[in-house]
């Protein structure tokens, strides 16, 4: 699970942005350097506005307004990606999605992966209620079908079972009971039918804060977790994050183009996604003090994992 940092619509900005301009005392020269790559940015220009957006414990994001337009600058002093530490994969997959009109255009990116600048997407940020709406879920399904149809690059191949094993290795010896989870994961992977499906580009972090209803259509932002993997994982992500979406699961599968997937396969994929997220929380709190919200989420996932992939 990547951090969710909202950067959409002007109508929503006041609820999510810090008041006033940022002077970046905590960011140092790297962020000031990044600002120089924002089109139209001139330090001291009264027409330039820089506002920090809320959210993000590792990444910091800013909305930058200049005479040339509006942009989002994400500053990443350290890597905390969910799926991989190589942000070149994020850039490659994001760029393909942007060319297809599914993601905002990348304006510039640092070769050392400290920052990225994208076009600002004006529109309505999704809310949890959208995932209970057949109309909204149908639109998301159509968007994902387009994403999954894009040409797959050579980079970004993601092996979920290997990722789970890596998390368990990093968590041990603090918890030596996790071996049973890996055995269940292998069974769940076979049950999900992933080996029989062609891999596609997946966004893999379809939280409401990463979906923007723009005048040009639905746009997906924050591609930090993107990978080349089983397309069913995008649906598993939605159903893991929003239980209300289960009521539309059959329609969602059909509209995405996965109508051959049966209920046990889908439940197994969601269980795998839950396990992956739970292990991410477990490993992360060895490095960062967790918030209460993160501890609560970890606890809920633990209960769901205990039911097993067929529960």
Short mmCIF file of N, CA, C and O in Angstrom, two decimals, residues 161 163-186 271 275 278-283 285-286 298 302 305:
data_model
loop_
_atom_site.label_atom_id
_atom_site.label_comp_id
_atom_site.label_asym_id
_atom_site.label_seq_id
_atom_site.Cartn_x
_atom_site.Cartn_y
_atom_site.Cartn_z
N UNK A 161 4.32 -14.02 -4.82
CA UNK A 161 4.79 -14.98 -3.83
C UNK A 161 6.21 -14.64 -3.36
O UNK A 161 6.52 -14.76 -2.17
N UNK A 163 7.46 -11.64 -3.30
CA UNK A 163 7.33 -10.43 -2.48
C UNK A 163 6.88 -10.78 -1.06
O UNK A 163 7.38 -10.24 -0.08
N UNK A 164 5.93 -11.71 -0.96
CA UNK A 164 5.46 -12.12 0.36
C UNK A 164 6.58 -12.78 1.17
O UNK A 164 6.74 -12.52 2.37
N UNK A 165 7.36 -13.62 0.50
CA UNK A 165 8.48 -14.28 1.20
C UNK A 165 9.49 -13.24 1.68
O UNK A 165 10.05 -13.36 2.77
N UNK A 166 9.73 -12.22 0.87
CA UNK A 166 10.69 -11.18 1.25
C UNK A 166 10.21 -10.43 2.49
O UNK A 166 11.01 -10.11 3.39
N UNK A 167 8.92 -10.13 2.55
CA UNK A 167 8.38 -9.47 3.74
C UNK A 167 8.55 -10.35 4.97
O UNK A 167 8.97 -9.89 6.03
N UNK A 168 8.21 -11.62 4.84
CA UNK A 168 8.32 -12.53 5.98
C UNK A 168 9.77 -12.62 6.45
O UNK A 168 10.05 -12.60 7.66
N UNK A 169 10.72 -12.67 5.52
CA UNK A 169 12.13 -12.73 5.90
C UNK A 169 12.56 -11.48 6.66
O UNK A 169 13.38 -11.57 7.59
N UNK A 170 12.01 -10.32 6.29
CA UNK A 170 12.39 -9.09 6.98
C UNK A 170 11.73 -8.99 8.35
O UNK A 170 12.26 -8.34 9.25
N UNK A 171 10.57 -9.59 8.50
CA UNK A 171 9.85 -9.53 9.78
C UNK A 171 10.43 -10.52 10.79
O UNK A 171 10.50 -10.24 11.98
N UNK A 172 10.86 -11.67 10.33
CA UNK A 172 11.49 -12.64 11.22
C UNK A 172 12.80 -12.08 11.77
O UNK A 172 13.44 -11.27 11.11
N UNK A 173 13.28 -12.46 12.98
CA UNK A 173 12.72 -13.50 13.85
C UNK A 173 11.68 -12.97 14.83
O UNK A 173 11.31 -13.69 15.76
N UNK A 174 11.22 -11.72 14.62
CA UNK A 174 10.24 -11.17 15.55
C UNK A 174 8.96 -12.01 15.59
O UNK A 174 8.28 -12.07 16.61
N UNK A 175 8.65 -12.65 14.47
CA UNK A 175 7.45 -13.48 14.42
C UNK A 175 7.77 -14.71 13.58
O UNK A 175 7.82 -14.65 12.35
N UNK A 176 8.01 -15.83 14.25
CA UNK A 176 8.37 -17.04 13.54
C UNK A 176 7.19 -17.85 13.07
O UNK A 176 7.35 -18.94 12.51
N UNK A 177 5.96 -17.33 13.27
CA UNK A 177 4.75 -18.08 12.91
C UNK A 177 4.27 -17.80 11.50
O UNK A 177 3.22 -18.29 11.09
N UNK A 178 5.01 -16.99 10.75
CA UNK A 178 4.52 -16.53 9.45
C UNK A 178 4.71 -17.56 8.34
O UNK A 178 4.18 -17.37 7.25
N UNK A 179 5.46 -18.62 8.61
CA UNK A 179 5.65 -19.64 7.58
C UNK A 179 4.34 -20.24 7.11
O UNK A 179 4.18 -20.54 5.92
N UNK A 180 3.38 -20.40 8.01
CA UNK A 180 2.08 -20.96 7.64
C UNK A 180 1.36 -20.05 6.66
O UNK A 180 0.64 -20.52 5.77
N UNK A 181 1.55 -18.75 6.80
CA UNK A 181 0.92 -17.80 5.86
C UNK A 181 1.46 -18.00 4.45
O UNK A 181 0.71 -17.91 3.47
N UNK A 182 2.75 -18.29 4.34
CA UNK A 182 3.33 -18.50 3.02
C UNK A 182 2.80 -19.77 2.38
O UNK A 182 2.56 -19.82 1.17
N UNK A 183 2.59 -20.80 3.19
CA UNK A 183 2.01 -22.04 2.65
C UNK A 183 0.59 -21.78 2.15
O UNK A 183 0.20 -22.26 1.08
N UNK A 184 -0.18 -21.03 2.92
CA UNK A 184 -1.54 -20.67 2.48
C UNK A 184 -1.49 -19.81 1.22
O UNK A 184 -2.35 -19.95 0.34
N UNK A 185 -0.51 -18.93 1.15
CA UNK A 185 -0.40 -18.05 -0.01
C UNK A 185 -0.16 -18.84 -1.29
O UNK A 185 -0.72 -18.53 -2.34
N UNK A 186 0.67 -19.86 -1.22
CA UNK A 186 0.91 -20.68 -2.40
C UNK A 186 -0.36 -21.38 -2.85
O UNK A 186 -0.65 -21.46 -4.05
N UNK A 271 -7.81 -12.42 -0.75
CA UNK A 271 -7.08 -12.85 0.44
C UNK A 271 -5.58 -12.60 0.26
O UNK A 271 -4.90 -12.14 1.19
N UNK A 275 -3.26 -10.25 2.54
CA UNK A 275 -2.03 -10.73 3.17
C UNK A 275 -0.85 -9.83 2.83
O UNK A 275 -0.04 -9.47 3.71
N UNK A 278 -1.20 -6.62 4.81
CA UNK A 278 -0.94 -6.87 6.23
C UNK A 278 0.56 -6.99 6.49
O UNK A 278 1.08 -6.41 7.44
N UNK A 279 1.25 -7.74 5.63
CA UNK A 279 2.69 -7.88 5.81
C UNK A 279 3.41 -6.55 5.59
O UNK A 279 4.42 -6.27 6.25
N UNK A 280 2.89 -5.74 4.69
CA UNK A 280 3.47 -4.41 4.48
C UNK A 280 3.38 -3.59 5.76
O UNK A 280 4.35 -2.95 6.17
N UNK A 281 2.20 -3.61 6.40
CA UNK A 281 2.06 -2.90 7.67
C UNK A 281 3.03 -3.46 8.71
O UNK A 281 3.67 -2.71 9.47
N UNK A 282 3.12 -4.79 8.79
CA UNK A 282 3.97 -5.43 9.80
C UNK A 282 5.43 -5.04 9.61
O UNK A 282 6.14 -4.71 10.57
N UNK A 283 5.90 -5.08 8.37
CA UNK A 283 7.29 -4.74 8.10
C UNK A 283 7.55 -3.25 8.29
O UNK A 283 8.58 -2.86 8.84
N UNK A 285 6.17 -1.07 10.29
CA UNK A 285 6.24 -0.56 11.66
C UNK A 285 7.52 -0.97 12.38
O UNK A 285 7.76 -0.56 13.51
N UNK A 286 8.35 -1.77 11.73
CA UNK A 286 9.69 -2.00 12.25
C UNK A 286 10.61 -0.82 11.94
O UNK A 286 11.66 -0.68 12.56
N UNK A 298 -4.27 -2.74 10.28
CA UNK A 298 -3.54 -4.00 10.42
C UNK A 298 -4.36 -5.02 11.20
O UNK A 298 -4.41 -6.21 10.85
N UNK A 302 -5.74 -8.61 9.85
CA UNK A 302 -5.38 -9.85 10.56
C UNK A 302 -6.58 -10.75 10.74
O UNK A 302 -6.49 -11.98 10.56
N UNK A 305 -7.44 -12.30 7.31
CA UNK A 305 -6.47 -13.32 6.91
C UNK A 305 -6.70 -14.61 7.67
O UNK A 305 -6.55 -15.71 7.13
#
